Structures are given as structure tokens and as C-alpha cells.
PDB file of C-alpha atoms in Angstrom:
ATOM      1  CA  ILE A 106       5.003   3.299  16.623  1.00  0.00           C
ATOM      2  CA  ARG A 107       6.709   1.335  13.855  1.00  0.00           C
ATOM      3  CA  ILE A 108      10.279   0.555  14.782  1.00  0.00           C
ATOM      4  CA  PRO A 109      12.641   0.819  11.801  1.00  0.00           C
ATOM      5  CA  ASP A 110      13.948  -2.424  10.307  1.00  0.00           C
ATOM      6  CA  GLY A 111      17.436  -3.432  11.411  1.00  0.00           C
ATOM      7  CA  LEU A 112      17.246  -1.651  14.752  1.00  0.00           C
ATOM      8  CA  SER A 113      18.232  -3.526  17.895  1.00  0.00           C
ATOM      9  CA  GLY A 114      19.678  -2.648  21.282  1.00  0.00           C
ATOM     10  CA  THR A 115      18.711  -0.695  24.376  1.00  0.00           C
ATOM     11  CA  PHE A 116      16.915   2.619  23.928  1.00  0.00           C
ATOM     12  CA  TYR A 117      15.055   5.237  25.926  1.00  0.00           C
ATOM     13  CA  LEU A 118      11.674   6.633  24.986  1.00  0.00           C
ATOM     14  CA  PHE A 119      11.285  10.424  24.853  1.00  0.00           C
ATOM     15  CA  VAL A 120       7.974  12.225  24.457  1.00  0.00           C
ATOM     16  CA  SER A 121       7.773  15.830  23.339  1.00  0.00           C
ATOM     17  CA  THR A 122       4.693  17.994  22.860  1.00  0.00           C
ATOM     18  CA  ASP A 123       4.420  21.211  20.883  1.00  0.00           C
ATOM     19  CA  LEU A 124       7.903  20.662  19.484  1.00  0.00           C
ATOM     20  CA  VAL A 125       7.932  23.934  17.483  1.00  0.00           C
ATOM     21  CA  ASN A 126       6.180  25.991  20.199  1.00  0.00           C
ATOM     22  CA  ALA A 127       3.133  26.597  18.040  1.00  0.00           C
ATOM     23  CA  VAL A 128       0.897  26.986  21.105  1.00  0.00           C
ATOM     24  CA  GLY A 129       2.980  29.753  22.660  1.00  0.00           C
ATOM     25  CA  ASP A 130       3.438  27.856  25.902  1.00  0.00           C
ATOM     26  CA  ILE A 131       5.219  29.959  28.542  1.00  0.00           C
ATOM     27  CA  ASN A 132       6.532  26.903  30.421  1.00  0.00           C
ATOM     28  CA  LEU A 133       8.435  24.749  27.916  1.00  0.00           C
ATOM     29  CA  SER A 134      10.165  22.649  30.599  1.00  0.00           C
ATOM     30  CA  ASN A 135       7.132  20.393  31.048  1.00  0.00           C
ATOM     31  CA  ASN A 136       6.736  19.655  27.309  1.00  0.00           C
ATOM     32  CA  TYR A 137       9.492  17.047  27.277  1.00  0.00           C
ATOM     33  CA  LYS A 138       9.634  13.752  29.194  1.00  0.00           C
ATOM     34  CA  ARG A 139      11.953  10.753  29.170  1.00  0.00           C
ATOM     35  CA  TYR A 140      10.587   7.378  30.201  1.00  0.00           C
ATOM     36  CA  SER A 141      13.000   6.264  32.941  1.00  0.00           C
ATOM     37  CA  ASP A 142      13.233   2.539  32.133  1.00  0.00           C
ATOM     38  CA  PRO A 143      15.216   1.442  29.070  1.00  0.00           C
ATOM     39  CA  ILE A 144      13.464  -0.390  26.246  1.00  0.00           C
ATOM     40  CA  SER A 145      15.166  -3.445  24.766  1.00  0.00           C
ATOM     41  CA  ILE A 146      14.565  -3.950  21.033  1.00  0.00           C
ATOM     42  CA  THR A 147      15.429  -7.192  19.253  1.00  0.00           C
ATOM     43  CA  MET A 148      15.810  -7.155  15.487  1.00  0.00           C
ATOM     44  CA  THR A 149      13.150  -9.085  13.584  1.00  0.00           C
ATOM     45  CA  PRO A 150      14.638 -12.003  11.625  1.00  0.00           C
ATOM     46  CA  ALA A 151      15.243 -10.782   8.087  1.00  0.00           C
ATOM     47  CA  SER A 152      14.011 -12.289   4.859  1.00  0.00           C
ATOM     48  CA  ASP A 153      16.341 -12.758   1.896  1.00  0.00           C
ATOM     49  CA  LEU A 154      14.814 -12.898  -1.568  1.00  0.00           C
ATOM     50  CA  ALA A 155      17.015 -14.757  -4.046  1.00  0.00           C
ATOM     51  CA  VAL A 156      16.603 -15.454  -7.757  1.00  0.00           C
ATOM     52  CA  VAL A 157      16.682 -19.241  -8.161  1.00  0.00           C
ATOM     53  CA  SER A 158      15.908 -19.378 -11.879  1.00  0.00           C
ATOM     54  CA  PHE A 159      15.570 -16.994 -14.808  1.00  0.00           C
ATOM     55  CA  THR A 160      14.965 -18.771 -18.099  1.00  0.00           C
ATOM     56  CA  PRO A 161      14.073 -16.481 -21.002  1.00  0.00           C
ATOM     57  CA  PRO A 162      14.646 -17.794 -24.509  1.00  0.00           C
ATOM     58  CA  SER A 163      18.203 -17.408 -25.821  1.00  0.00           C
ATOM     59  CA  THR A 164      16.930 -15.865 -29.076  1.00  0.00           C
ATOM     60  CA  ALA A 165      13.870 -13.832 -29.948  1.00  0.00           C
ATOM     61  CA  MET A 166      12.393 -12.292 -33.066  1.00  0.00           C
ATOM     62  CA  MET A 167      11.508  -8.604 -33.143  1.00  0.00           C
ATOM     63  CA  GLY A 168       7.805  -7.879 -33.145  1.00  0.00           C
ATOM     64  CA  GLN A 169       6.989 -11.309 -31.706  1.00  0.00           C
ATOM     65  CA  PRO A 170       5.863 -12.182 -28.165  1.00  0.00           C
ATOM     66  CA  ILE A 171       8.061 -14.078 -25.730  1.00  0.00           C
ATOM     67  CA  SER A 172       7.485 -15.451 -22.235  1.00  0.00           C
ATOM     68  CA  ILE A 173      10.105 -14.751 -19.594  1.00  0.00           C
ATOM     69  CA  PRO A 174       9.721 -16.978 -16.503  1.00  0.00           C
ATOM     70  CA  TRP A 175      11.566 -16.733 -13.190  1.00  0.00           C
ATOM     71  CA  ALA A 176      11.488 -18.143  -9.674  1.00  0.00           C
ATOM     72  CA  VAL A 177      12.349 -16.447  -6.391  1.00  0.00           C
ATOM     73  CA  LYS A 178      12.923 -18.071  -3.005  1.00  0.00           C
ATOM     74  CA  ASN A 179      13.022 -16.549   0.459  1.00  0.00           C
ATOM     75  CA  ILE A 180      16.287 -18.020   1.742  1.00  0.00           C
ATOM     76  CA  GLY A 181      16.226 -15.842   4.868  1.00  0.00           C
ATOM     77  CA  VAL A 182      15.149 -16.868   8.357  1.00  0.00           C
ATOM     78  CA  GLY A 183      12.313 -14.328   8.494  1.00  0.00           C
ATOM     79  CA  GLU A 184       9.048 -13.955   6.620  1.00  0.00           C
ATOM     80  CA  VAL A 185       8.668 -11.305   3.930  1.00  0.00           C
ATOM     81  CA  ARG A 186       6.270  -8.986   5.763  1.00  0.00           C
ATOM     82  CA  GLU A 187       5.831  -6.340   3.082  1.00  0.00           C
ATOM     83  CA  LEU A 188       2.500  -6.585   1.306  1.00  0.00           C
ATOM     84  CA  TYR A 189       3.998  -5.870  -2.099  1.00  0.00           C
ATOM     85  CA  TRP A 190       7.251  -5.426  -3.955  1.00  0.00           C
ATOM     86  CA  TYR A 191       8.170  -5.277  -7.624  1.00  0.00           C
ATOM     87  CA  ASP A 192      10.306  -7.459  -9.876  1.00  0.00           C
ATOM     88  CA  ALA A 193      11.538  -5.830 -13.095  1.00  0.00           C
ATOM     89  CA  ILE A 194      13.151  -7.062 -16.301  1.00  0.00           C
ATOM     90  CA  TYR A 195      15.484  -4.839 -18.311  1.00  0.00           C
ATOM     91  CA  LEU A 196      17.055  -5.107 -21.759  1.00  0.00           C
ATOM     92  CA  SER A 197      20.681  -4.004 -21.728  1.00  0.00           C
ATOM     93  CA  GLU A 198      23.568  -3.748 -24.166  1.00  0.00           C
ATOM     94  CA  ASP A 199      25.885  -5.027 -21.420  1.00  0.00           C
ATOM     95  CA  SER A 200      25.531  -7.139 -18.289  1.00  0.00           C
ATOM     96  CA  VAL A 201      25.375  -4.178 -15.879  1.00  0.00           C
ATOM     97  CA  LEU A 202      22.051  -2.610 -14.868  1.00  0.00           C
ATOM     98  CA  GLN A 203      22.133   1.134 -15.581  1.00  0.00           C
ATOM     99  CA  SER A 204      19.569   3.919 -15.732  1.00  0.00           C
ATOM    100  CA  THR A 205      19.848   3.923 -19.543  1.00  0.00           C
ATOM    101  CA  ASP A 206      18.699   0.289 -19.850  1.00  0.00           C
ATOM    102  CA  ARG A 207      15.241  -0.302 -21.275  1.00  0.00           C
ATOM    103  CA  ARG A 208      12.754  -1.649 -18.743  1.00  0.00           C
ATOM    104  CA  TRP A 209      10.729  -4.363 -20.461  1.00  0.00           C
ATOM    105  CA  GLY A 210       8.232  -4.847 -17.692  1.00  0.00           C
ATOM    106  CA  VAL A 211       7.414  -4.992 -14.000  1.00  0.00           C
ATOM    107  CA  LYS A 212       5.438  -7.540 -12.021  1.00  0.00           C
ATOM    108  CA  ALA A 213       4.197  -7.057  -8.468  1.00  0.00           C
ATOM    109  CA  GLY A 214       4.949  -9.547  -5.733  1.00  0.00           C
ATOM    110  CA  TYR A 215       2.079  -9.088  -3.338  1.00  0.00           C
ATOM    111  CA  LYS A 216       1.976 -11.778  -0.747  1.00  0.00           C
ATOM    112  CA  PRO A 217       3.721 -12.723   2.472  1.00  0.00           C
ATOM    113  CA  LEU A 218       6.508 -15.193   1.745  1.00  0.00           C
ATOM    114  CA  LEU A 219       7.590 -17.591   4.485  1.00  0.00           C
ATOM    115  CA  PRO A 220      11.196 -18.755   4.858  1.00  0.00           C
ATOM    116  CA  ASN A 221      12.063 -21.391   2.211  1.00  0.00           C
ATOM    117  CA  ALA A 222       8.928 -20.543   0.214  1.00  0.00           C
ATOM    118  CA  THR A 223       9.213 -19.906  -3.538  1.00  0.00           C
ATOM    119  CA  TYR A 224       7.099 -17.988  -6.002  1.00  0.00           C
ATOM    120  CA  LEU A 225       7.033 -18.264  -9.781  1.00  0.00           C
ATOM    121  CA  ASP A 226       6.177 -15.513 -12.220  1.00  0.00           C
ATOM    122  CA  THR A 227       6.244 -14.856 -15.951  1.00  0.00           C
ATOM    123  CA  LEU A 228       6.376 -11.680 -17.985  1.00  0.00           C
ATOM    124  CA  GLU A 229       4.942 -11.665 -21.502  1.00  0.00           C
ATOM    125  CA  VAL A 230       6.514  -9.054 -23.778  1.00  0.00           C
ATOM    126  CA  ILE A 231       6.557  -8.105 -27.439  1.00  0.00           C
ATOM    127  CA  VAL A 232      10.173  -7.849 -28.584  1.00  0.00           C
ATOM    128  CA  PRO A 233      10.787  -4.260 -29.743  1.00  0.00           C
ATOM    129  CA  TYR A 234      12.149  -3.302 -33.142  1.00  0.00           C
ATOM    130  CA  ILE A 235      15.708  -2.254 -32.339  1.00  0.00           C
ATOM    131  CA  THR A 236      19.130  -2.935 -33.805  1.00  0.00           C
ATOM    132  CA  PRO A 237      19.481  -6.728 -34.162  1.00  0.00           C
ATOM    133  CA  GLY A 238      22.226  -8.368 -32.146  1.00  0.00           C
ATOM    134  CA  ASP A 239      23.344  -9.647 -28.789  1.00  0.00           C
ATOM    135  CA  TYR A 240      21.862  -8.152 -25.639  1.00  0.00           C
ATOM    136  CA  TYR A 241      21.288  -9.064 -22.010  1.00  0.00           C
ATOM    137  CA  LEU A 242      18.106  -9.494 -20.029  1.00  0.00           C
ATOM    138  CA  ILE A 243      18.465  -8.421 -16.414  1.00  0.00           C
ATOM    139  CA  LEU A 244      15.997  -9.599 -13.788  1.00  0.00           C
ATOM    140  CA  ASN A 245      16.037  -7.332 -10.737  1.00  0.00           C
ATOM    141  CA  ILE A 246      13.760  -8.654  -7.986  1.00  0.00           C
ATOM    142  CA  ASP A 247      12.508  -6.278  -5.295  1.00  0.00           C
ATOM    143  CA  ASN A 248      13.378  -3.563  -7.801  1.00  0.00           C
ATOM    144  CA  ARG A 249      12.533  -0.662  -5.439  1.00  0.00           C
ATOM    145  CA  ASN A 250      14.034  -2.274  -2.312  1.00  0.00           C
ATOM    146  CA  ASP A 251      10.648  -2.510  -0.598  1.00  0.00           C
ATOM    147  CA  VAL A 252      11.574  -5.738   1.226  1.00  0.00           C
ATOM    148  CA  TYR A 253      13.891  -5.528   4.231  1.00  0.00           C
ATOM    149  CA  GLU A 254      16.698  -8.053   3.697  1.00  0.00           C
ATOM    150  CA  ALA A 255      19.302  -6.886   6.268  1.00  0.00           C
ATOM    151  CA  GLY A 256      21.836  -6.057   3.565  1.00  0.00           C
ATOM    152  CA  ALA A 257      21.405  -9.353   1.681  1.00  0.00           C
ATOM    153  CA  GLU A 258      20.706  -7.696  -1.678  1.00  0.00           C
ATOM    154  CA  SER A 259      23.514  -9.239  -3.760  1.00  0.00           C
ATOM    155  CA  ASN A 260      21.343 -12.181  -4.880  1.00  0.00           C
ATOM    156  CA  ASN A 261      18.447 -10.048  -6.164  1.00  0.00           C
ATOM    157  CA  ARG A 262      19.698  -9.884  -9.748  1.00  0.00           C
ATOM    158  CA  MET A 263      20.356 -12.351 -12.542  1.00  0.00           C
ATOM    159  CA  VAL A 264      21.636 -11.628 -16.039  1.00  0.00           C
ATOM    160  CA  VAL A 265      21.250 -13.832 -19.133  1.00  0.00           C
ATOM    161  CA  PRO A 266      22.248 -13.210 -22.754  1.00  0.00           C
ATOM    162  CA  ILE A 267      19.659 -12.971 -25.524  1.00  0.00           C
ATOM    163  CA  THR A 268      20.036 -12.512 -29.266  1.00  0.00           C
ATOM    164  CA  LEU A 269      17.416 -10.351 -30.973  1.00  0.00           C
ATOM    165  CA  ASN A 270      16.810 -11.176 -34.621  1.00  0.00           C
ATOM    166  CA  PRO A 271      14.868  -9.218 -37.240  1.00  0.00           C
ATOM    167  CA  GLN A 272      11.824 -10.753 -38.793  1.00  0.00           C
ATOM    168  CA  PRO A 273      12.526 -12.397 -42.142  1.00  0.00           C
ATOM    169  CA  PRO A 274      11.316 -10.397 -45.135  1.00  0.00           C
ATOM    170  CA  SER A 275       7.816 -11.134 -46.352  1.00  0.00           C
ATOM    171  CA  ASP A 276       7.450 -13.422 -49.337  1.00  0.00           C
ATOM    172  CA  LEU A 277       4.462 -12.125 -51.258  1.00  0.00           C
TER     173      LEU A 277
END
């Protein structure tokens, strides 16, 4: 049995068989049993993924590749136990992540991460042809909330401005 993350306290174990009476049992009173001794559950120490750097270029040219590096540290007291999670980068017209923002890419984090350990990653993207101007890149680590962080999610996002410029006209 996998105990849900964040659960702690004293509990009792109940066992039930044929819960929906699919067998047609005539004596239902013996299909349910409570273990008499309480079970004490202690919460596993939680991890806390935090963005420690996010350093895309401040300007980029449409149609050209750019590298977007970032670093994440587990500042929690517990190990990241999930086998994978996803970090995502979005292009936004404002500094708030919304469903209408364009996702530029996703990278998988796929390793246990001990407390105080850091990982580095980089996303390579081709800048799309859109209206030139000022935008924001939003890094959202653990984008699907796969990693249990005991409510410490406020440090999973970093926003930086970027200016997207058109390519200069060709000189033939």
C-alpha cells in the first residue's frame, strides 16, 4: 500500500472484501474487519525544488536558435523520490503564466535529487516569427506537480524579460 504524501498521524486499518457484493454473499457481516491496533504514520521529509538561476538571452532574433539555461536546487530536507518530472518554458506577453501562453519546450527531470543537490539543464529553441517586441520567458519547474513539496511550490517559477527582434532584410 502506498501511503499518500503529506499524511501523518494515528490511523486504523480496515479491510473489506466484495465491497459491491458482486459475489452475492448472504453473510455480509464477515466481509469487513478493522485491525484493532492503531497505526502511527510519520510524514516523509519533503523535497523543495527551487529555481536558482534562469539566464536566457535578453534579446533574440526571430528564426534563429537560442539556448536557455537554468539551474534547480532541492532546498528541502527530503530527497526527490519521483523518477521523473517536467520543467517547461513559456513565452508570454506578460509576466503571469496563463493557459494562453505559448509553451516553447519541456525537459524531463528524471533522477533522484538529494537535499542540497542541484541540476542544470538547457533548452534549445528556434525563435518563432511573431510580432516583434518585448515579451517574457517563464520557467516553470515541476510543471505538472509530479514532485511532492509539502506546499512549497512558490519558488518553482522564474520570469525574465526578452525582446524579440525581426531578422534584418536580406541584402542581395
